[in-house]
Coordinates of C-alpha atoms in Angstrom, one line a residue:
Chain U
M531 CA -35.9 15.0 9.4
R532 CA -35.0 12.4 12.0
P533 CA -35.5 13.6 15.5
A534 CA -32.3 14.8 17.1
K535 CA -32.3 12.0 19.6
E536 CA -32.3 9.4 16.8
V537 CA -29.4 11.2 15.0
T538 CA -27.4 11.0 18.2
R539 CA -28.2 7.3 18.4
L540 CA -27.0 6.7 14.8
R541 CA -23.8 8.6 15.5
L542 CA -23.0 6.3 18.4
K543 CA -23.2 3.3 16.1
C544 CA -20.0 4.2 14.3
Y545 CA -16.5 3.8 15.4
A546 CA -15.4 7.3 14.2
G547 CA -12.7 9.2 15.8
S548 CA -10.3 6.5 16.6
M549 CA -8.1 6.3 13.5
K550 CA -4.6 7.4 14.0
L551 CA -3.9 10.3 11.7
G552 CA -0.4 11.1 12.7
L553 CA -1.2 14.8 13.2
K554 CA 0.6 15.1 16.6
D555 CA 2.6 18.4 16.7
K556 CA 1.6 19.3 13.1
R557 CA 1.5 23.1 12.8
V558 CA -2.0 23.9 11.4
L559 CA -3.6 27.3 10.6
V560 CA -7.4 27.3 10.3
T561 CA -9.1 30.5 9.0
G562 CA -12.5 31.4 10.5
G563 CA -12.1 29.5 13.8
S564 CA -14.4 31.5 16.0
R565 CA -17.5 29.5 15.3
G566 CA -19.2 26.7 13.4
L567 CA -17.2 24.3 11.2
G568 CA -14.0 26.2 11.8
R569 CA -14.3 25.7 15.5
A570 CA -15.1 22.0 15.1
I571 CA -12.0 21.6 12.8
C572 CA -9.8 23.2 15.5
Q573 CA -11.3 20.9 18.1
V574 CA -10.7 17.7 16.1
L575 CA -7.2 18.8 15.2
A576 CA -6.5 19.6 18.9
A577 CA -7.8 16.2 19.9
S578 CA -5.3 14.8 17.4
E579 CA -2.6 16.8 19.3
A580 CA -1.9 19.1 16.4
R581 CA -0.7 22.6 17.2
V582 CA -3.5 24.8 16.2
A583 CA -3.7 28.5 15.2
F584 CA -6.9 30.0 13.9
T585 CA -7.9 33.4 12.5
Y586 CA -11.1 35.2 13.0
A587 CA -12.3 38.5 11.5
A588 CA -14.4 40.1 14.3
D589 CA -16.0 37.8 16.8
D590 CA -13.8 38.1 19.9
Q591 CA -16.3 36.3 22.1
G592 CA -16.5 33.4 19.7
A593 CA -12.7 33.2 19.4
S594 CA -12.4 33.1 23.2
E595 CA -14.9 30.3 23.4
T596 CA -12.9 28.3 20.8
L597 CA -9.8 28.9 22.8
R598 CA -11.6 27.8 26.0
L599 CA -12.8 24.6 24.3
L600 CA -9.3 23.8 22.9
A601 CA -7.7 24.5 26.3
Q602 CA -10.2 22.0 27.8
A603 CA -8.8 19.5 25.4
G604 CA -5.3 20.4 26.6
S605 CA -4.4 22.4 23.5
H606 CA -2.8 25.9 23.8
A607 CA -4.0 27.3 20.5
L608 CA -3.3 30.7 19.0
A609 CA -6.2 33.0 18.1
E610 CA -5.3 35.7 15.6
K611 CA -7.7 38.5 14.8
V612 CA -6.9 38.8 11.1
D613 CA -9.3 39.4 8.3
A614 CA -8.3 36.7 5.7
C615 CA -9.0 39.3 2.9
D616 CA -6.4 41.7 4.3
A617 CA -3.2 40.8 2.4
D618 CA -0.9 42.9 4.6
A619 CA -2.2 41.5 7.9
T620 CA -2.2 38.0 6.5
H621 CA 1.4 38.2 5.3
A622 CA 2.4 39.7 8.6
L623 CA 0.7 36.7 10.4
A624 CA 2.5 34.3 8.1
E625 CA 5.8 35.9 9.0
R626 CA 5.0 35.7 12.7
L627 CA 4.1 32.0 12.5
E628 CA 7.2 31.4 10.4
K629 CA 9.3 33.0 13.2
D630 CA 7.5 31.7 16.3
W631 CA 6.5 28.3 15.0
G632 CA 8.9 27.5 12.3
G633 CA 6.1 27.9 9.8
V634 CA 2.7 26.3 9.0
E635 CA 2.5 22.8 7.7
V636 CA -1.2 22.6 7.1
L637 CA -3.5 25.4 6.0
I638 CA -7.3 25.0 6.1
N639 CA -9.1 27.8 4.3
N640 CA -12.4 27.6 6.1
A641 CA -13.5 31.3 6.5
G642 CA -16.5 32.1 4.4
I643 CA -19.9 33.8 4.4
T644 CA -23.2 33.4 2.7
Q645 CA -26.2 35.7 2.1
A646 CA -29.8 34.5 1.4
L647 CA -30.7 36.7 -1.6
P648 CA -32.6 35.8 -4.8
F649 CA -30.8 36.7 -8.0
A650 CA -33.1 39.6 -8.9
L651 CA -32.3 41.4 -5.6
L652 CA -28.6 40.9 -5.8
D653 CA -26.5 44.0 -6.5
A654 CA -22.9 44.3 -7.5
D655 CA -21.8 45.2 -4.0
D656 CA -23.3 42.0 -2.7
W657 CA -21.4 40.1 -5.3
D658 CA -18.1 41.9 -4.5
V659 CA -18.4 41.2 -0.7
M660 CA -19.1 37.5 -1.3
M661 CA -16.3 37.1 -3.7
R662 CA -14.0 39.1 -1.5
V663 CA -14.5 36.9 1.6
N664 CA -15.0 33.5 -0.1
T665 CA -12.3 33.7 -2.9
R666 CA -9.9 36.6 -2.2
G667 CA -9.6 35.4 1.4
P668 CA -8.4 31.8 0.5
F669 CA -6.2 33.3 -2.3
V670 CA -4.5 35.8 0.0
T671 CA -4.0 33.3 2.8
T672 CA -2.7 30.5 0.6
Q673 CA -0.3 32.8 -1.1
A674 CA 1.1 34.1 2.2
L675 CA 1.5 30.6 3.7
L676 CA 2.8 28.9 0.5
R677 CA 6.1 30.7 0.6
G678 CA 7.2 28.8 3.7
M679 CA 5.7 25.5 2.4
I680 CA 7.6 25.9 -0.9
R681 CA 10.8 26.6 1.0
R682 CA 10.3 23.5 3.1
R683 CA 9.2 21.4 0.1
A684 CA 6.2 20.2 2.1
G685 CA 2.7 21.3 2.9
V686 CA -1.0 20.6 2.7
V687 CA -3.8 23.0 1.8
L688 CA -7.5 22.2 2.3
N689 CA -10.2 24.5 0.9
I690 CA -13.7 24.3 2.4
G691 CA -16.0 24.5 -0.5
S692 CA -19.7 23.7 -0.6
L693 CA -22.1 21.4 -2.3
A694 CA -23.5 24.6 -3.8
G695 CA -20.2 24.8 -5.8
S696 CA -20.6 21.2 -7.1
R697 CA -24.3 20.5 -7.7
M698 CA -27.3 22.3 -9.2
L699 CA -29.0 23.7 -6.1
D700 CA -31.4 26.4 -5.3
A701 CA -28.6 28.4 -3.5
P702 CA -27.6 32.0 -3.7
I703 CA -25.8 32.4 -7.0
H704 CA -23.0 34.6 -5.7
Y705 CA -22.4 32.0 -3.0
S706 CA -22.5 29.1 -5.4
A707 CA -20.2 31.0 -7.8
S708 CA -17.7 31.8 -5.1
K709 CA -17.6 28.1 -3.9
T710 CA -17.2 26.9 -7.5
A711 CA -14.2 29.3 -7.8
L712 CA -12.6 27.4 -4.9
V713 CA -12.8 24.2 -7.0
G714 CA -10.8 25.9 -9.8
L715 CA -8.4 27.3 -7.3
T716 CA -7.9 23.9 -5.8
R717 CA -7.2 22.1 -9.0
A718 CA -5.0 24.7 -10.6
L719 CA -3.0 25.2 -7.5
A720 CA -2.6 21.4 -6.9
R721 CA -1.1 21.2 -10.4
Q722 CA 1.3 24.1 -9.8
V723 CA 2.6 23.4 -6.3
S724 CA 2.7 19.6 -6.3
R725 CA 6.3 19.9 -7.6
Y726 CA 7.1 21.2 -4.1
S727 CA 5.4 18.2 -2.5
I728 CA 2.4 20.3 -1.5
R729 CA -1.1 18.8 -1.8
V730 CA -4.2 20.9 -2.3
N731 CA -7.7 19.5 -1.9
C732 CA -11.2 20.7 -1.4
L733 CA -14.0 19.5 0.9
A734 CA -17.5 20.4 -0.1
P735 CA -20.1 19.9 2.6
G736 CA -23.8 19.8 2.1
L737 CA -26.2 21.4 4.6
L738 CA -25.0 21.1 8.2
E739 CA -26.7 21.7 11.5
G740 CA -25.9 25.4 12.3
G741 CA -23.5 27.5 10.3
V742 CA -24.5 28.7 6.8
G743 CA -27.4 26.4 7.0
D744 CA -29.0 28.8 9.4
A745 CA -29.5 31.3 6.5
V746 CA -31.4 28.7 4.5
P747 CA -35.2 28.9 4.7
A748 CA -36.9 26.1 6.6
Y749 CA -38.7 24.7 3.6
R750 CA -35.4 24.3 1.8
V751 CA -33.9 22.5 4.8
D752 CA -36.9 20.1 4.8
D753 CA -36.4 19.6 1.0
Y754 CA -32.7 18.8 1.6
V755 CA -33.4 16.3 4.3
S756 CA -36.2 14.6 2.3
H757 CA -33.8 14.2 -0.6
C758 CA -30.7 13.3 1.4
A759 CA -30.3 9.5 1.5
L760 CA -29.2 9.6 5.2
G761 CA -32.3 11.7 6.0
R762 CA -30.6 14.2 8.1
L763 CA -28.4 17.3 8.0
G764 CA -24.7 16.8 8.6
T765 CA -22.8 17.8 11.7
F766 CA -19.8 20.0 12.1
D767 CA -18.0 17.2 13.8
E768 CA -18.3 14.6 11.1
V769 CA -17.1 17.1 8.4
A770 CA -14.3 18.2 10.7
R771 CA -13.1 14.6 11.0
L772 CA -13.0 14.3 7.2
A773 CA -11.0 17.5 7.1
A774 CA -8.5 16.1 9.6
F775 CA -8.1 13.0 7.5
M776 CA -7.7 15.0 4.3
V777 CA -4.8 17.0 5.8
S778 CA -3.1 14.0 7.3
E779 CA -0.4 11.8 5.8
R780 CA -3.0 9.0 5.6
S781 CA -4.4 10.8 2.5
S782 CA -1.0 11.4 1.0
Y783 CA -2.0 10.5 -2.6
M784 CA -5.2 12.6 -2.7
N785 CA -4.5 15.7 -4.6
G786 CA -6.6 18.2 -6.6
E787 CA -9.7 16.3 -5.4
V788 CA -13.0 17.6 -4.3
V789 CA -14.8 15.4 -1.8
V790 CA -18.5 16.1 -1.4
V791 CA -19.9 15.3 2.0
D792 CA -23.7 15.6 1.8
G793 CA -25.2 12.4 3.1
G794 CA -26.1 11.3 -0.4
L795 CA -28.2 14.0 -2.1
Chain E
M729 CA -10.9 5.2 21.4
S730 CA -14.1 3.2 20.9
E731 CA -15.0 0.6 23.4
K732 CA -16.2 -1.8 20.8
R733 CA -14.2 -3.1 17.8
A734 CA -15.6 -2.3 14.4
R735 CA -16.4 -5.6 12.5
I736 CA -15.3 -5.4 8.9
L737 CA -15.5 -7.9 6.0
V738 CA -12.9 -7.4 3.3
L739 CA -14.0 -9.0 0.1
G740 CA -11.0 -9.8 -2.0
G741 CA -8.6 -9.6 1.0
S742 CA -5.8 -11.5 -0.6
G743 CA -4.9 -9.1 -3.4
A744 CA -2.2 -6.5 -3.0
I745 CA -4.6 -3.7 -2.0
G746 CA -7.1 -6.0 -0.1
A747 CA -4.3 -7.5 2.1
A748 CA -3.0 -4.0 2.8
V749 CA -6.6 -2.9 3.8
V750 CA -6.9 -5.9 6.1
E751 CA -3.6 -4.9 7.8
A752 CA -4.5 -1.2 8.0
L753 CA -7.9 -2.0 9.5
A754 CA -6.4 -4.4 12.1
A755 CA -3.8 -1.7 13.0
E756 CA -6.7 0.6 13.8
G757 CA -8.2 -2.1 16.1
A758 CA -10.9 -3.5 13.8
A759 CA -11.9 -7.1 13.8
V760 CA -11.5 -8.3 10.2
V761 CA -12.5 -11.3 8.1
A762 CA -10.8 -11.5 4.7
S763 CA -12.3 -13.4 1.8
F764 CA -10.2 -14.9 -0.9
H765 CA -10.7 -16.7 -4.1
R766 CA -7.3 -17.9 -5.4
G767 CA -5.0 -16.3 -2.8
R768 CA -5.5 -18.8 0.1
E769 CA -1.9 -18.5 1.2
V770 CA -2.0 -14.7 1.5
A771 CA -5.3 -14.7 3.3
E772 CA -4.2 -17.4 5.7
G773 CA -1.0 -15.5 6.3
L774 CA -3.1 -12.5 7.4
V775 CA -4.8 -14.8 9.9
G776 CA -1.5 -16.2 11.0
K777 CA -0.1 -12.8 11.9
G778 CA -3.3 -11.8 13.6
S779 CA -4.5 -9.2 11.1
A780 CA -7.6 -11.1 10.2
L781 CA -9.7 -13.2 12.6
A782 CA -10.6 -15.6 9.8
A783 CA -10.2 -16.1 6.1
V784 CA -13.1 -17.4 4.1
H785 CA -13.1 -18.8 0.6
L786 CA -15.6 -17.0 -1.6
D787 CA -16.1 -17.3 -5.3
L788 CA -18.2 -14.2 -6.2
A789 CA -19.5 -16.0 -9.3
E790 CA -21.3 -18.6 -7.1
V791 CA -24.1 -16.6 -5.6
E792 CA -25.5 -19.2 -3.2
A793 CA -22.1 -20.0 -1.9
L794 CA -21.4 -16.3 -1.6
R795 CA -24.4 -15.8 0.6
R796 CA -23.4 -18.7 2.8
G797 CA -19.8 -17.4 3.0
V798 CA -20.9 -13.9 3.9
S799 CA -23.2 -15.3 6.7
A800 CA -20.3 -17.4 8.0
A801 CA -18.0 -14.4 8.0
V802 CA -20.6 -12.3 9.8
D803 CA -21.1 -15.1 12.4
S804 CA -17.4 -15.2 13.1
L805 CA -17.3 -11.4 13.5
G806 CA -20.5 -11.4 15.7
G807 CA -22.1 -8.8 13.5
L808 CA -21.1 -6.5 10.7
D809 CA -20.2 -2.8 10.7
G810 CA -18.6 -2.4 7.3
V811 CA -17.5 -4.0 4.0
V812 CA -14.6 -3.2 1.8
F813 CA -14.9 -4.6 -1.7
C814 CA -11.5 -5.1 -3.3
A815 CA -12.3 -8.2 -5.4
G816 CA -11.9 -8.0 -9.1
V817 CA -10.3 -9.7 -12.1
A818 CA -7.0 -10.9 -10.8
P819 CA -4.2 -9.2 -12.7
S820 CA -2.9 -11.7 -15.2
T821 CA 0.5 -11.7 -16.7
Q822 CA -1.1 -10.6 -20.0
P823 CA -0.3 -7.1 -20.9
L824 CA -3.4 -4.9 -20.6
A825 CA -2.8 -3.6 -24.1
A826 CA -3.6 -7.2 -25.3
L827 CA -7.1 -6.9 -23.9
P828 CA -9.7 -6.4 -26.7
S829 CA -10.3 -3.1 -28.3
L830 CA -13.8 -2.0 -29.4
E831 CA -13.1 -3.6 -32.8
S832 CA -11.9 -6.9 -31.5
L833 CA -14.3 -7.3 -28.5
T834 CA -16.4 -10.4 -28.6
P835 CA -19.7 -11.1 -26.6
E836 CA -17.9 -13.9 -24.8
S837 CA -14.9 -11.8 -23.5
W838 CA -17.4 -9.0 -22.5
Q839 CA -19.5 -11.5 -20.6
R840 CA -16.6 -13.0 -18.8
H841 CA -15.3 -9.7 -17.6
A842 CA -18.7 -8.3 -16.6
D843 CA -19.5 -11.5 -14.7
V844 CA -16.5 -11.1 -12.4
E845 CA -16.4 -7.4 -12.1
L846 CA -20.1 -6.5 -11.9
R847 CA -22.2 -9.5 -11.3
G848 CA -19.9 -10.4 -8.4
L849 CA -20.2 -6.9 -6.9
V850 CA -23.9 -6.7 -7.2
F851 CA -24.6 -10.0 -5.6
A852 CA -22.0 -9.4 -2.9
M853 CA -23.8 -6.1 -2.1
Q854 CA -27.1 -8.0 -2.0
A855 CA -25.5 -10.6 0.4
V856 CA -23.9 -8.1 2.8
A857 CA -26.5 -5.3 3.0
P858 CA -29.0 -7.2 5.3
H859 CA -26.2 -7.9 7.8
L860 CA -25.4 -4.2 8.3
R861 CA -28.3 -4.0 10.7
E862 CA -27.1 -1.0 12.7
G863 CA -25.9 0.9 9.6
G864 CA -22.3 1.1 8.4
N865 CA -20.0 1.7 5.5
I866 CA -19.7 -0.1 2.2
V867 CA -16.5 1.0 0.3
V868 CA -15.8 -0.3 -3.2
L869 CA -12.4 -0.1 -4.7
A870 CA -12.3 1.0 -8.3
S871 CA -9.7 2.5 -10.6
L872 CA -9.2 5.9 -12.0
D873 CA -11.0 5.1 -15.3
A874 CA -14.2 5.1 -13.2
A875 CA -14.0 8.9 -13.1
K876 CA -11.5 10.3 -15.5
P877 CA -10.7 9.9 -19.2
V878 CA -7.5 7.8 -19.3
P879 CA -6.3 5.3 -21.9
A880 CA -7.6 2.0 -20.5
P881 CA -9.0 -1.2 -21.9
L882 CA -12.7 -0.9 -22.8
L883 CA -13.7 -3.9 -20.6
S884 CA -12.0 -2.4 -17.5
T885 CA -13.4 1.1 -18.0
S886 CA -17.0 -0.1 -18.5
A887 CA -16.8 -2.1 -15.2
Q888 CA -15.1 0.7 -13.2
G889 CA -17.6 3.3 -14.4
A890 CA -20.5 1.0 -13.5
K891 CA -19.1 0.6 -10.0
A892 CA -19.4 4.4 -9.5
A893 CA -23.0 4.4 -10.8
L894 CA -23.9 1.4 -8.7
A895 CA -22.5 3.1 -5.6
R896 CA -24.6 6.2 -6.3
T897 CA -27.7 4.2 -6.6
L898 CA -27.1 1.9 -3.6
A899 CA -26.2 5.0 -1.6
K900 CA -29.8 6.2 -2.3
S901 CA -31.5 3.0 -1.5
L902 CA -29.4 2.0 1.6
G903 CA -29.0 5.5 3.0
P904 CA -32.3 5.4 4.9
H905 CA -30.9 2.3 6.7
N906 CA -27.8 4.5 7.7
I907 CA -25.6 2.6 5.3
R908 CA -23.1 4.7 3.3
V909 CA -21.9 3.4 0.0
N910 CA -18.8 5.0 -1.6
V911 CA -16.2 4.2 -4.3
V912 CA -12.5 4.9 -3.9
A913 CA -11.0 5.2 -7.4
A914 CA -7.3 4.5 -7.4
G915 CA -4.8 5.9 -9.8
L916 CA -1.8 3.9 -11.1
L917 CA 0.1 2.2 -8.3
E918 CA 3.6 0.8 -7.9
V919 CA 2.0 -2.7 -8.1
G920 CA -0.8 -4.1 -10.2
A921 CA -1.8 -2.6 -13.5
S922 CA 1.4 -0.5 -13.8
Q923 CA 3.3 -3.8 -14.2
L924 CA 1.2 -4.8 -17.1
L925 CA 0.9 -1.6 -19.0
P926 CA 3.4 -0.5 -21.7
R927 CA 6.2 1.5 -20.2
S928 CA 5.3 4.5 -22.3
L929 CA 1.8 4.6 -20.8
V930 CA 3.2 4.4 -17.2
D931 CA 5.6 7.2 -18.0
D932 CA 2.8 9.2 -19.5
F933 CA 0.8 8.8 -16.3
V934 CA 3.7 9.9 -14.1
A935 CA 4.4 12.9 -16.4
H936 CA 0.7 14.0 -16.1
C937 CA 0.3 13.2 -12.4
A938 CA 0.7 16.3 -10.3
A939 CA 2.4 14.3 -7.6
G940 CA 4.9 13.0 -10.3
R941 CA 4.9 9.5 -9.0
L942 CA 2.9 6.2 -8.9
G943 CA 0.9 5.7 -5.8
Q944 CA 1.7 3.2 -3.0
V945 CA -0.6 0.5 -1.9
R946 CA -0.6 1.9 1.6
E947 CA -1.9 5.2 0.3
I948 CA -5.0 3.5 -1.2
A949 CA -5.5 1.2 1.8
D950 CA -5.5 4.1 4.2
V951 CA -8.3 5.9 2.3
L952 CA -10.4 2.7 2.1
T953 CA -9.7 2.2 5.9
W954 CA -10.9 5.7 6.7
F955 CA -14.1 5.2 4.7
A956 CA -14.7 1.9 6.3
L957 CA -14.2 3.0 9.9
E958 CA -14.7 6.7 10.2
N959 CA -17.1 7.9 7.5
T960 CA -20.5 9.0 8.7
Y961 CA -21.8 11.5 6.1
V962 CA -20.0 11.0 2.8
N963 CA -22.5 8.9 0.7
G964 CA -22.7 8.0 -3.0
Q965 CA -19.3 9.5 -3.8
C966 CA -16.5 8.4 -6.1
V967 CA -13.4 9.6 -4.4
V968 CA -10.4 9.7 -6.7
V969 CA -7.0 9.0 -5.2
D970 CA -4.6 9.5 -8.1
G971 CA -2.0 12.1 -7.0
G972 CA -3.7 14.6 -9.2
I973 CA -4.5 13.8 -12.9

């Protein structure tokens, strides 16, 4: 892996972050915003002057930190302690946002978990928990938010998948299966709701510094970096910037698409 | 905002999409040089309105001239941060349905097409890569048949698919130099091939497109612009922009 110093230097060589995305005042809900990629997505959206609400399941401290970072950027975001798998709570949140905000224009299904377990040690409960968080969550949240989008005949949904759902990797099989399920959800939903001018896409990151990558054994991280053409892990910020583009009007003809962001594995 | 302007070369900057990319890049503050082959008037018009710093004549079939032209373009930009490749066989007035099928294809017609679509691309990549000294983005415009099964002329599909394969390979070999190579595969747009296809095929596309409409040039230009200016970790991908087929 390239030393961190060098990665920083490489990042400075690009012109990223200056493209006008037209997200000002867009009402966006991000699930799982108390840490990692979800927090970075909230930050990039706030920097684009979008109105940001995020959910989190349990981490009050992390949610406060996200709020603090967003406030620093001048954004008064909403943090909602709602488990994305809880249909009643999520529908109640959708109603609140409908009433207080006039509804949500962009939904980013980011909340997800992973678990480093080999297939032989996996039991049915592990499978259920993974599927519950990574597939039931996006289903429940999308269904709750889509009602308003359909009524307004406008909306964008972005599902955060994973390279493990697109390529043959030595990744936990229940995690890979759940992320592949998001690809199916993305495509079928894009087909069904595009008649209401709603777009649905999926962003599939490879290994990133921090986040689920922390659960990956070091030898596999080294293997990833050695096979990645860019020779490094990705960062939350660069994936978050792609997410912001994919929910902006600048990508208005992208629909039902899965964009892999893995540095070239 | 960045302090420095991104320096981008648009190869094939006088076509409908190429010109739109030049304008979109300029609107984001990039310094752009547009190459043209036949569309001198359009390319010079882009210079005239300040979207491009310069327009250079490049015939991708002439490899030596191509190298010189790329060097001249890079000199006028003072370096190079990205390349958008929009060059291709200029849409003729000939209906695409009249292009040869598998049965009627001749070695000569195959060679002519492959020369422009692929030989030009390969040697353009060879010419630009050494100039991306600090890394950067190479974005190649292709069409939907690069990635999905759609009724399309054999010549076109072969070349489009090869672009995606070439990008994957170049992404691997140029990645260690911090150069990202990606393809943007456009669906059927309001201009271009849709004007040359039989009406029934265009209607069929719209009927099967989830968005229920043809794309606009601006919508493709915006994606190419993002990949040229903003992308730092997508590499070797063929990103389809087709409204959902």
